[in-house]
Short mmCIF file of C-alpha atoms in Angstrom, two decimals:
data_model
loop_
_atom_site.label_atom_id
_atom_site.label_comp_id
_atom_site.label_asym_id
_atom_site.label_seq_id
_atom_site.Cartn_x
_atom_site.Cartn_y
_atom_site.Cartn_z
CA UNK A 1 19.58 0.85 6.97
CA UNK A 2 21.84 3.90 6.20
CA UNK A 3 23.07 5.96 8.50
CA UNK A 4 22.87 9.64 7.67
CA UNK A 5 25.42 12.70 8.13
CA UNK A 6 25.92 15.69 9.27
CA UNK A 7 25.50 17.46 5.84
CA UNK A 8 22.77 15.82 4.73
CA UNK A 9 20.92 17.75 7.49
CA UNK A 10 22.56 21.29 6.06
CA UNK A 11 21.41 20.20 2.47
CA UNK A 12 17.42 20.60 4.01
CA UNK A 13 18.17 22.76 6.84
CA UNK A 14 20.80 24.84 6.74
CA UNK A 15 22.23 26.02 10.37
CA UNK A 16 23.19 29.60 8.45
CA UNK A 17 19.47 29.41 7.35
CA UNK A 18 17.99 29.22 10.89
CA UNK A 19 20.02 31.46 11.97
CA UNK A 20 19.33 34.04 9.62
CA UNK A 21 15.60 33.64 9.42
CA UNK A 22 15.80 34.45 13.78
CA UNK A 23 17.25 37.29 12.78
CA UNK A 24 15.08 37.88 10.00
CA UNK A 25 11.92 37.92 12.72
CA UNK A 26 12.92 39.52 15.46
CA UNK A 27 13.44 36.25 17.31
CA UNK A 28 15.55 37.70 20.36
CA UNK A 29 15.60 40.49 22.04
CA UNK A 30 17.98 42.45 24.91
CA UNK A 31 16.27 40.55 27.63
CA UNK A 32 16.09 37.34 25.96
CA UNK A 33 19.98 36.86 24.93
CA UNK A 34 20.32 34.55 27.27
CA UNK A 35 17.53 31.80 25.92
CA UNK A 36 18.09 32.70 22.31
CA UNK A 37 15.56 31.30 19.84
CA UNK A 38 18.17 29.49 17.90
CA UNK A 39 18.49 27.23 21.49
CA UNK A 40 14.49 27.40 21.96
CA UNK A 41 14.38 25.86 18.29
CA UNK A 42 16.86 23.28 19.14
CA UNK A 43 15.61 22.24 22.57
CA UNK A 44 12.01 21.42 21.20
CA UNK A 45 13.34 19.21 18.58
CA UNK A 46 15.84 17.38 20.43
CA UNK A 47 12.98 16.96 23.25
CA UNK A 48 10.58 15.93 20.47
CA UNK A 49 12.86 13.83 18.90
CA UNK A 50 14.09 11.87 22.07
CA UNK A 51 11.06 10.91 23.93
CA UNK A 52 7.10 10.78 23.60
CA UNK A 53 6.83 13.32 26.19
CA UNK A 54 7.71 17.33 25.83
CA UNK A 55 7.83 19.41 29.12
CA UNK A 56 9.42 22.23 30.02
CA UNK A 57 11.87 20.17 32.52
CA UNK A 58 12.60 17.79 29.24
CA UNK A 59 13.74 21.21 27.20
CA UNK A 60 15.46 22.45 30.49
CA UNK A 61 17.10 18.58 30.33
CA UNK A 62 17.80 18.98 26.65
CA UNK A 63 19.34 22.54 26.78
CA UNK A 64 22.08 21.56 29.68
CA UNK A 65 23.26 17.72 27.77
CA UNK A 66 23.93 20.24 24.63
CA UNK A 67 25.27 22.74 26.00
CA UNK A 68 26.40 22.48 29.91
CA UNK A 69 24.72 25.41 30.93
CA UNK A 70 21.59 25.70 32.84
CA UNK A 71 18.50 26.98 31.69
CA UNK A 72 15.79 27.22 34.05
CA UNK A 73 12.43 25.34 32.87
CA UNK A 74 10.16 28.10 33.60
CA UNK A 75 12.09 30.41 31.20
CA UNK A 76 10.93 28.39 28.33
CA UNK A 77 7.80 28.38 28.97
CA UNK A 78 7.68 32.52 29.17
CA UNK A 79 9.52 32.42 25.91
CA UNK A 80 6.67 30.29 24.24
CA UNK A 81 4.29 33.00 25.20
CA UNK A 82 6.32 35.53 23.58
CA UNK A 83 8.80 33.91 20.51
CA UNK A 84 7.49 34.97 16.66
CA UNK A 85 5.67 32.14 15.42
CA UNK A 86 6.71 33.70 12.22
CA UNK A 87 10.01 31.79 12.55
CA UNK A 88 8.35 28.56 13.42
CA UNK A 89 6.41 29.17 10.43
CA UNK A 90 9.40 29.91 8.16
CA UNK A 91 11.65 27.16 9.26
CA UNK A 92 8.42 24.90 8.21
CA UNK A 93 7.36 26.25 4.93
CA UNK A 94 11.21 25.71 3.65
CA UNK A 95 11.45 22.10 4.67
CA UNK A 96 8.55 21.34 3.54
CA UNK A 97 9.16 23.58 0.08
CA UNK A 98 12.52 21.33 -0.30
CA UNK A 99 11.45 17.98 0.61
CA UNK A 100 7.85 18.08 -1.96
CA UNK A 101 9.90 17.59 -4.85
CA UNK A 102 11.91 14.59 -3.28
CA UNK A 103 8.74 12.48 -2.19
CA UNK A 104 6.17 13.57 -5.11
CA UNK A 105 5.66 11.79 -8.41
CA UNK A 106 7.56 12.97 -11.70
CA UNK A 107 3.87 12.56 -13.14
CA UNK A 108 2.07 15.57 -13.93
CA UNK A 109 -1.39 15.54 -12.03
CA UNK A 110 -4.45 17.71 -12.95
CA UNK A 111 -5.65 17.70 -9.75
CA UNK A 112 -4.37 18.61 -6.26
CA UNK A 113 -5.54 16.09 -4.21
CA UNK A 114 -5.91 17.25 -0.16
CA UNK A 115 -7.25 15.42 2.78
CA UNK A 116 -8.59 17.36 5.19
CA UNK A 117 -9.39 16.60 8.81
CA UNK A 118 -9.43 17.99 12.14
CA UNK A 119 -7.94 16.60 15.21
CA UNK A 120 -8.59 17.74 18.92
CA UNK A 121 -6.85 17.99 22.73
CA UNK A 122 -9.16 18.37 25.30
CA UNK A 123 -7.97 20.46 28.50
CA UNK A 124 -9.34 21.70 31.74
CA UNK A 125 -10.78 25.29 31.34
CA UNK A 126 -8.52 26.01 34.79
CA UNK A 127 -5.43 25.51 32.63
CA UNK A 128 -6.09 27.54 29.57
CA UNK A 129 -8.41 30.23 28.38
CA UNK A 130 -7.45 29.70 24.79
CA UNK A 131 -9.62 27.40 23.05
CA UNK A 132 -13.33 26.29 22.39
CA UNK A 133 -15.12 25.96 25.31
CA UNK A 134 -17.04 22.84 26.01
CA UNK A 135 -19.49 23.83 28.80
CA UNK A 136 -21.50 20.73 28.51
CA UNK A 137 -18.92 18.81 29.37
CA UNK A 138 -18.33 18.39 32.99
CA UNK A 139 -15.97 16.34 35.32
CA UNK A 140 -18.50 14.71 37.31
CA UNK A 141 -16.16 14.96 40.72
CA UNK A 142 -15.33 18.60 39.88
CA UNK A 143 -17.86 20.66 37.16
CA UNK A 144 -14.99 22.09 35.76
CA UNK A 145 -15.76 22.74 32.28
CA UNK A 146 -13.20 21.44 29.16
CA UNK A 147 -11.84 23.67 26.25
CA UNK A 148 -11.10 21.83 23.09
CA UNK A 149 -7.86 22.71 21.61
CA UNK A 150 -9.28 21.90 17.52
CA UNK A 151 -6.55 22.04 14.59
CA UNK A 152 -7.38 21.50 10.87
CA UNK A 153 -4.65 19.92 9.07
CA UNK A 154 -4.44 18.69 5.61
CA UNK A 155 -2.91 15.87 4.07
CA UNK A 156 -0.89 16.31 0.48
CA UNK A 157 -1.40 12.89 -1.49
CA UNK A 158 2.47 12.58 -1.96
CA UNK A 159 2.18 12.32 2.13
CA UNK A 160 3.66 16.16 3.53
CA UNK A 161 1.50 17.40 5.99
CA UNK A 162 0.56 20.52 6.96
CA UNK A 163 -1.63 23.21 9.13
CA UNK A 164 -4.78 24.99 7.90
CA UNK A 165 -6.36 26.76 10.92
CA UNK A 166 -6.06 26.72 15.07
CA UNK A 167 -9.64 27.04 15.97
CA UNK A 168 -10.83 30.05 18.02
CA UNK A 169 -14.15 30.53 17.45
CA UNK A 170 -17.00 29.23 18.70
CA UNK A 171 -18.59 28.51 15.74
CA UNK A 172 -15.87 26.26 14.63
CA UNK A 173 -17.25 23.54 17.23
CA UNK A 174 -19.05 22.73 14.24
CA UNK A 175 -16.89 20.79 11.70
CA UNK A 176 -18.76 22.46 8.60
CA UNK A 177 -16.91 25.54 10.04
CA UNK A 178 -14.27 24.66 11.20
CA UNK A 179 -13.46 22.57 8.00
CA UNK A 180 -15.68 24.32 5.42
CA UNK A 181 -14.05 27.60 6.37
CA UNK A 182 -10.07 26.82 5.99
CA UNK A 183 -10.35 25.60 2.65
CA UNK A 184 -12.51 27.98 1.06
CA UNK A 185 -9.99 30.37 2.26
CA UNK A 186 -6.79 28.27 0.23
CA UNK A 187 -9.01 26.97 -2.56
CA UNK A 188 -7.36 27.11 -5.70
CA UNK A 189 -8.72 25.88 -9.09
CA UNK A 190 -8.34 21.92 -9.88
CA UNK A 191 -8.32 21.11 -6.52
CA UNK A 192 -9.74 18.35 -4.98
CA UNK A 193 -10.77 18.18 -1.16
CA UNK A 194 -11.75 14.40 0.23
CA UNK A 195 -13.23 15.25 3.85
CA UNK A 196 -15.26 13.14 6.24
CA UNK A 197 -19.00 13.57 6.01
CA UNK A 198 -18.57 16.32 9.06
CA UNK A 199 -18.27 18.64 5.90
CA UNK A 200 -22.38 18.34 4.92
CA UNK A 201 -23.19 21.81 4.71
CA UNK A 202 -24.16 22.12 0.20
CA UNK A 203 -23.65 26.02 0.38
CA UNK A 204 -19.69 25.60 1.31
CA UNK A 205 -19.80 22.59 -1.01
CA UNK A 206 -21.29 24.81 -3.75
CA UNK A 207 -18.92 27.62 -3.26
CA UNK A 208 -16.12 24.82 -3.79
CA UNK A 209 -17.88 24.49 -7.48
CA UNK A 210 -18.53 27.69 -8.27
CA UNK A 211 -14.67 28.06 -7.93
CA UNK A 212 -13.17 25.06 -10.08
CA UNK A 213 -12.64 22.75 -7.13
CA UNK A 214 -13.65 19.48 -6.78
CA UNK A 215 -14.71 17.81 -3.17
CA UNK A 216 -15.24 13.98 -2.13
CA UNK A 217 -16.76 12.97 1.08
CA UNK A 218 -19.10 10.99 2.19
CA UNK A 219 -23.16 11.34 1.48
CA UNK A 220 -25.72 11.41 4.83
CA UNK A 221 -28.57 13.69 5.41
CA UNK A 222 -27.97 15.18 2.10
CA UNK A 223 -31.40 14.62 0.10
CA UNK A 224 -30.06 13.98 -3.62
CA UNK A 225 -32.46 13.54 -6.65
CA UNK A 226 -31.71 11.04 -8.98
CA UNK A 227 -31.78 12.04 -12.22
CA UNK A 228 -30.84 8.71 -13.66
CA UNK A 229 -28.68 5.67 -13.10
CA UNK A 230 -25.30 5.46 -14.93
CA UNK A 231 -24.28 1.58 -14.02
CA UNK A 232 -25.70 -0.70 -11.26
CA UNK A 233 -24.01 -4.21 -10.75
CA UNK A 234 -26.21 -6.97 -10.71
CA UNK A 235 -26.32 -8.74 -7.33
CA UNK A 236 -25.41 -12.14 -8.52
CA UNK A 237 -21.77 -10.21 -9.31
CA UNK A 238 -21.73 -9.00 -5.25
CA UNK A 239 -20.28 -11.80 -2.71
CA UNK A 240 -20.82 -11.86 0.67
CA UNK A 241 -17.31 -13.56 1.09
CA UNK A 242 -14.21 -11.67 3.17
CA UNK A 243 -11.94 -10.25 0.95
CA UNK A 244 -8.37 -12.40 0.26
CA UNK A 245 -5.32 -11.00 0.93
CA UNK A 246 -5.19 -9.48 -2.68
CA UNK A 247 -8.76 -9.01 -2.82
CA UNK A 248 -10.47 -5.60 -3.33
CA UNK A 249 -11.93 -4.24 -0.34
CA UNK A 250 -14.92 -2.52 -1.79
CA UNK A 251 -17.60 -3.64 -4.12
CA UNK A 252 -19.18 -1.17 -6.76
CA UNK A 253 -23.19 -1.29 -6.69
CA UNK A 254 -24.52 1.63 -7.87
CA UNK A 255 -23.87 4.98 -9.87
CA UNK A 256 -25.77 7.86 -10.03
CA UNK A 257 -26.33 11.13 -11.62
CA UNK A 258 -27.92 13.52 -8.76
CA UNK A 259 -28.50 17.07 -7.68
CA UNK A 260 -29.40 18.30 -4.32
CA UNK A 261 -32.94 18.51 -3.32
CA UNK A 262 -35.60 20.39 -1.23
CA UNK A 263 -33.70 23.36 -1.91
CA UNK A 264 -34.79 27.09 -1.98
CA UNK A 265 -32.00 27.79 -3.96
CA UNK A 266 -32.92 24.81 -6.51
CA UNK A 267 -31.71 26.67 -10.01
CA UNK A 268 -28.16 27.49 -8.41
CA UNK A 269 -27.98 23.79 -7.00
CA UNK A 270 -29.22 22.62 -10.71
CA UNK A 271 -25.85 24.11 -12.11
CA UNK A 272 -23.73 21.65 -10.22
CA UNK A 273 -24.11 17.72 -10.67
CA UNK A 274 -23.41 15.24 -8.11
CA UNK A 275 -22.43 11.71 -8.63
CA UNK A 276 -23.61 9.21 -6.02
CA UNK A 277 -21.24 6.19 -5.78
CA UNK A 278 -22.93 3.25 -4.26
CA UNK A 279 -20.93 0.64 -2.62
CA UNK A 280 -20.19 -1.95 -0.02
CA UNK A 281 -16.78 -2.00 1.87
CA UNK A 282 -14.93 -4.54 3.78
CA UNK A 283 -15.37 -3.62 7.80
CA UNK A 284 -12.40 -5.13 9.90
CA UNK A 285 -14.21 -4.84 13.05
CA UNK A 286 -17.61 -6.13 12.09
CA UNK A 287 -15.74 -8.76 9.45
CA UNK A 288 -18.78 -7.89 7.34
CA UNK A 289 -19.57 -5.83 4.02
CA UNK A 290 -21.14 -2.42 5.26
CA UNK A 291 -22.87 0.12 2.73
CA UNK A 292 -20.86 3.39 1.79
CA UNK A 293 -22.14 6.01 -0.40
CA UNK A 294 -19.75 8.45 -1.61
CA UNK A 295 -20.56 12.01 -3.25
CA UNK A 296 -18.22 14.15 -5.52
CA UNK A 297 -18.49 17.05 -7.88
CA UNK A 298 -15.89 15.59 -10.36
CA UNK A 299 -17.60 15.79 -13.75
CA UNK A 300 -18.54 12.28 -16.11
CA UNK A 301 -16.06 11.93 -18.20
CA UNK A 302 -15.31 9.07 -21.04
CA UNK A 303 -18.92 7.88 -21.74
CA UNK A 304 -19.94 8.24 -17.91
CA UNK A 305 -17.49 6.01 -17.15
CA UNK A 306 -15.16 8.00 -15.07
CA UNK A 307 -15.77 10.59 -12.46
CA UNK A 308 -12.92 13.63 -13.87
CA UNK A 309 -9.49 10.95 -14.07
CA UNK A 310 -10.63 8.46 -11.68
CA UNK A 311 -12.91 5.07 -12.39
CA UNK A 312 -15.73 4.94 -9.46
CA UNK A 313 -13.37 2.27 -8.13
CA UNK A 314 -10.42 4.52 -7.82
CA UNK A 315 -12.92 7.33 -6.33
CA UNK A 316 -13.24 4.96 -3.29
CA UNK A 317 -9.89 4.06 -3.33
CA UNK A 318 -9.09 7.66 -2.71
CA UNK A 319 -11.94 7.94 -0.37
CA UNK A 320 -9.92 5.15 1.60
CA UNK A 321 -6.89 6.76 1.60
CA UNK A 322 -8.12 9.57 3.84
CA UNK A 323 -7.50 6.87 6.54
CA UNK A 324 -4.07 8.81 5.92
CA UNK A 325 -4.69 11.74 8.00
CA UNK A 326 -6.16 9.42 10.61
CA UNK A 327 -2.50 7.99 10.82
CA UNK A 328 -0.68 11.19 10.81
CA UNK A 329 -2.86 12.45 13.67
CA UNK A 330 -2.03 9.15 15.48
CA UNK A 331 1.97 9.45 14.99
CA UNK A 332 1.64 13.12 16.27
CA UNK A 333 -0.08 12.52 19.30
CA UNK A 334 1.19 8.84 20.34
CA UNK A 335 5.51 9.79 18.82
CA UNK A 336 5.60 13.62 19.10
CA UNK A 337 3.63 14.21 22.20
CA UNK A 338 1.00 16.56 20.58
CA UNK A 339 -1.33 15.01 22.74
CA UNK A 340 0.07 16.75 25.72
CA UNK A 341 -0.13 20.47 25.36
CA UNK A 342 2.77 22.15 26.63
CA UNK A 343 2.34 25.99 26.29
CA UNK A 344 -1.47 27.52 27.56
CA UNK A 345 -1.29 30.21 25.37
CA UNK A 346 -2.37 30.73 21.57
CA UNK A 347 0.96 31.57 20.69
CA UNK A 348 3.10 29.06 22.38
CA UNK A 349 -0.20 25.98 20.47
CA UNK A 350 0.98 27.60 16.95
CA UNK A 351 4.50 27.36 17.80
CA UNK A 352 4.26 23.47 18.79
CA UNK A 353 2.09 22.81 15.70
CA UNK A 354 4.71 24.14 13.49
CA UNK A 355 7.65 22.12 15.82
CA UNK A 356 5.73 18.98 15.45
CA UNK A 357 4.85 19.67 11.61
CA UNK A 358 8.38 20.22 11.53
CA UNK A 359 9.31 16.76 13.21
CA UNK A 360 7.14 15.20 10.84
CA UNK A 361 8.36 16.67 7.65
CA UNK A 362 12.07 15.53 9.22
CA UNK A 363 10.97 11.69 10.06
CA UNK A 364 9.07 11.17 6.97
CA UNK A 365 12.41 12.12 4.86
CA UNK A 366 14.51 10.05 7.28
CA UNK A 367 12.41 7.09 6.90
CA UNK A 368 12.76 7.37 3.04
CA UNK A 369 16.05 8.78 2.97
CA UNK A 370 17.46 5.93 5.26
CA UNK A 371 15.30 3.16 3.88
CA UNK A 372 13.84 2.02 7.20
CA UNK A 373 11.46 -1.02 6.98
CA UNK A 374 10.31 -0.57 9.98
CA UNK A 375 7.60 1.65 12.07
CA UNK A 376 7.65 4.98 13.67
CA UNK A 377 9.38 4.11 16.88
CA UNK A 378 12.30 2.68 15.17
CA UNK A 379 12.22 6.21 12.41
CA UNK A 380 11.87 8.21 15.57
CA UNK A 381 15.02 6.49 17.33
CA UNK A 382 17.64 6.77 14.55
CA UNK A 383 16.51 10.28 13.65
CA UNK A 384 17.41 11.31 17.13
CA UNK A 385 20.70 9.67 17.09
CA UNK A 386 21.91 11.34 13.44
CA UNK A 387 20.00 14.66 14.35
CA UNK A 388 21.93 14.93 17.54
CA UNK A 389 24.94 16.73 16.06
CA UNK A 390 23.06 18.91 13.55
CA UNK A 391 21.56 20.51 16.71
CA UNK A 392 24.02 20.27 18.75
CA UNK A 393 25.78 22.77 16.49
CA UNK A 394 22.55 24.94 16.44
CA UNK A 395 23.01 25.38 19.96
CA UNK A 396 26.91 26.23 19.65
CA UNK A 397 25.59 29.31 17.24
CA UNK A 398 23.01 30.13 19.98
CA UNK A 399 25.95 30.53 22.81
CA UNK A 400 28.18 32.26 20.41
CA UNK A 401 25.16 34.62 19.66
CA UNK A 402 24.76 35.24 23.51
CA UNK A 403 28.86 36.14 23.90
CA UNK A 404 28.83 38.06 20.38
CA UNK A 405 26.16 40.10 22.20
CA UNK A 406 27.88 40.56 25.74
CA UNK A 407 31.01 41.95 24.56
CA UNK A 408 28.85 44.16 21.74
CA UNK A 409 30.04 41.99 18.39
CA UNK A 410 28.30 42.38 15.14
CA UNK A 411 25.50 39.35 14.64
CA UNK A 412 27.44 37.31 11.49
CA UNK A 413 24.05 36.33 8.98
#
């Protein structure tokens, strides 16, 4: 592998940059000179970056290596009450604004491909009072009801995650909401949106139309009407063999034109045409061929035998790569400690989310960038070692901010 330097880590983020953009939102105040948010910034990555596990005695651990000072823990956990999320936010939409050219393909696409998903933390209601609340479930030696801590995140295809909504309401228990909702709201034309079938409501899939999008998930309750059949396989062509290694791991059986039914709105739902792909995949736990049917708005194309760009093998292919989310939500929680929710307020959630967003952005540059073969763990490791010194210099601006502001010296930008 290659090891990576100090200036590689300026090239994406700047120190002068971080700096600036704390000063930009108000990061620190009087009061808070001596935690600045240059060091909160810092802490939280080293901490994330080190171990699986973030607490506030890890940051309090982090802040004295760097710096030899002490730091009590309970001071960062007031400051992640309190600390813009704006900056978070900033320091975020940059990396992640600098690394999409580096990991997407030179080839133009017509569509903007997103996977969307949420994922979930469940917490004692005693803890936190941010959240949805899950009355219904009960600890059976306590009756202490549970609040769900639900984010919506969405998946670029060339990888580059990133956050769509922290769920608040109680309507967003419901994943047509709490899905549906999000990405109506950053819909833009020539998108297309492959979601789980938790995303079954046809009005929010309709609005998705109506606007130039494209969505892909999978059919359930739906009732479609056939209109007519565009190819069906012949079942002497299906096997009932496991796939090879190089095998395909889905079988094409049917395709067809539909629209929904038992409608009262049945002229508006006339207007936009679904194609039903039929289809067996590969199940590794059952080691048998299951049935999945797959729904999508794309239009026929080349003598109905394309659904927009794709072939209807290539629609399940992408259907399949939604798995990708899965993984992303299992490296955040099991490598960068998501799992374990460190702040109990709204504010101090977003500002993890966009720390551990951050993280990920980092590890999934440093795993290109230093061509590591291996998993996560190993990523994880070596990013920690090379990052070390990039924010170990962070911190040396944060203690030159807190003397600069003792003795009354202008902030340098």
């Amino acid at each position: 592998m290659q090891r990576i330097s100090l200036k590689s880590f300026e090239k994406i983020i700047p120190s002068d940059l971080v700096q600036k953009l704390a000063i930009e939102h108000k990061v620190d105040k009087c009061n808070q000179i001596r935690l600045p948010g240059l060091a909160v910034f810092a802490c939280l990555l080293e901490a994330m970056l080190s171990g699986s596990f973030v607490s506030q005695r890890t940051l309090e651990d982090a802040h004295y290596k760097k710096t030899g000072q002490t730091a009590d823990h309970s001071s960062f956990g007031k400051r992640l009450c309190t600390i813009p999320v704006g900056f978070f936010r900033a320091i975020f939409e940059h990396l992640y604004q600098v690394l999409s050219p580096k990991v997407t393909p030179s080839k133009a696409k017509t569509l903007r491909v997103r996977f969307v998903d949420a994922t979930i933390v469940t917490l004692s209601a005693r803890l936190i009072q941010f959240g949805l609340l899950k009355s219904h479930t009960r600890r059976k030696e306590t009756g202490t009801p549970r609040r769900d801590i639900k984010s919506v995140f969405s998946l670029e295809e060339n990888g580059l995650p990133g956050i769509m909504r922290l769920c608040s309401h109680p309507s967003e228990n419901s994943d047509c909401v709490a899905l549906g909702e999000p990405i109506l709201a950053d819909l833009m034309p020539n998108d297309l949106n492959v979601v789980d079938a938790g995303l079954s409501d046809r009005h929010r899939l309709l609005k998705m139309h109506k606007r130039g999008a494209s969505f892909l998930t999978r059919h359930t309750t739906q009732n479609l009407n056939v209109l007519r059949v565009i190819r069906e396989v012949a079942p002497s062509e299906i096997t009932q063999d496991a796939p090879g290694k190089e095998d395909a791991t889905y079988q094409l059986v049917r395709v067809e034109d539909c629209r929904f039914g038992n409608s009262a709105d049945k002229d508006e739902f006339a207007e936009m045409p679904i194609i039903a792909i039929h289809g067996l995949r590969w199940d590794l736990r059952s080691k048998k061929w299951c049935p999945l049917v797959l729904m999508t708005n794309l239009p026929l194309e080349d003598n109905d035998t394309k659904a927009g760009p794709y072939s209807f093998t290539e629609v399940a292919e992408l259907y399949r790569k939604r798995w990708d989310i899965e993984k992303f939500f299992k490296l955040i929680k099991q490598h960068l400690g998501y799992d374990h929710i460190l702040s109990r307020t709204q504010n101090g959630i977003e500002v993890m989310i966009y720390m551990t967003l951050i993280a990920t952005l980092l590890m999934i540059w440093y795993k290109n960038i230093a061509r590591i073969e291996n998993g996560w763990p190993s990523v994880k490791r070596w990013l920690s070692w090379d990052a070390s010194s990039w924010a170990a210099e962070l911190l040396d601006t944060a203690l030159w901010i807190q003397v600069s502001v003792r003795k009354n010296r202008p902030l340098r930008m």
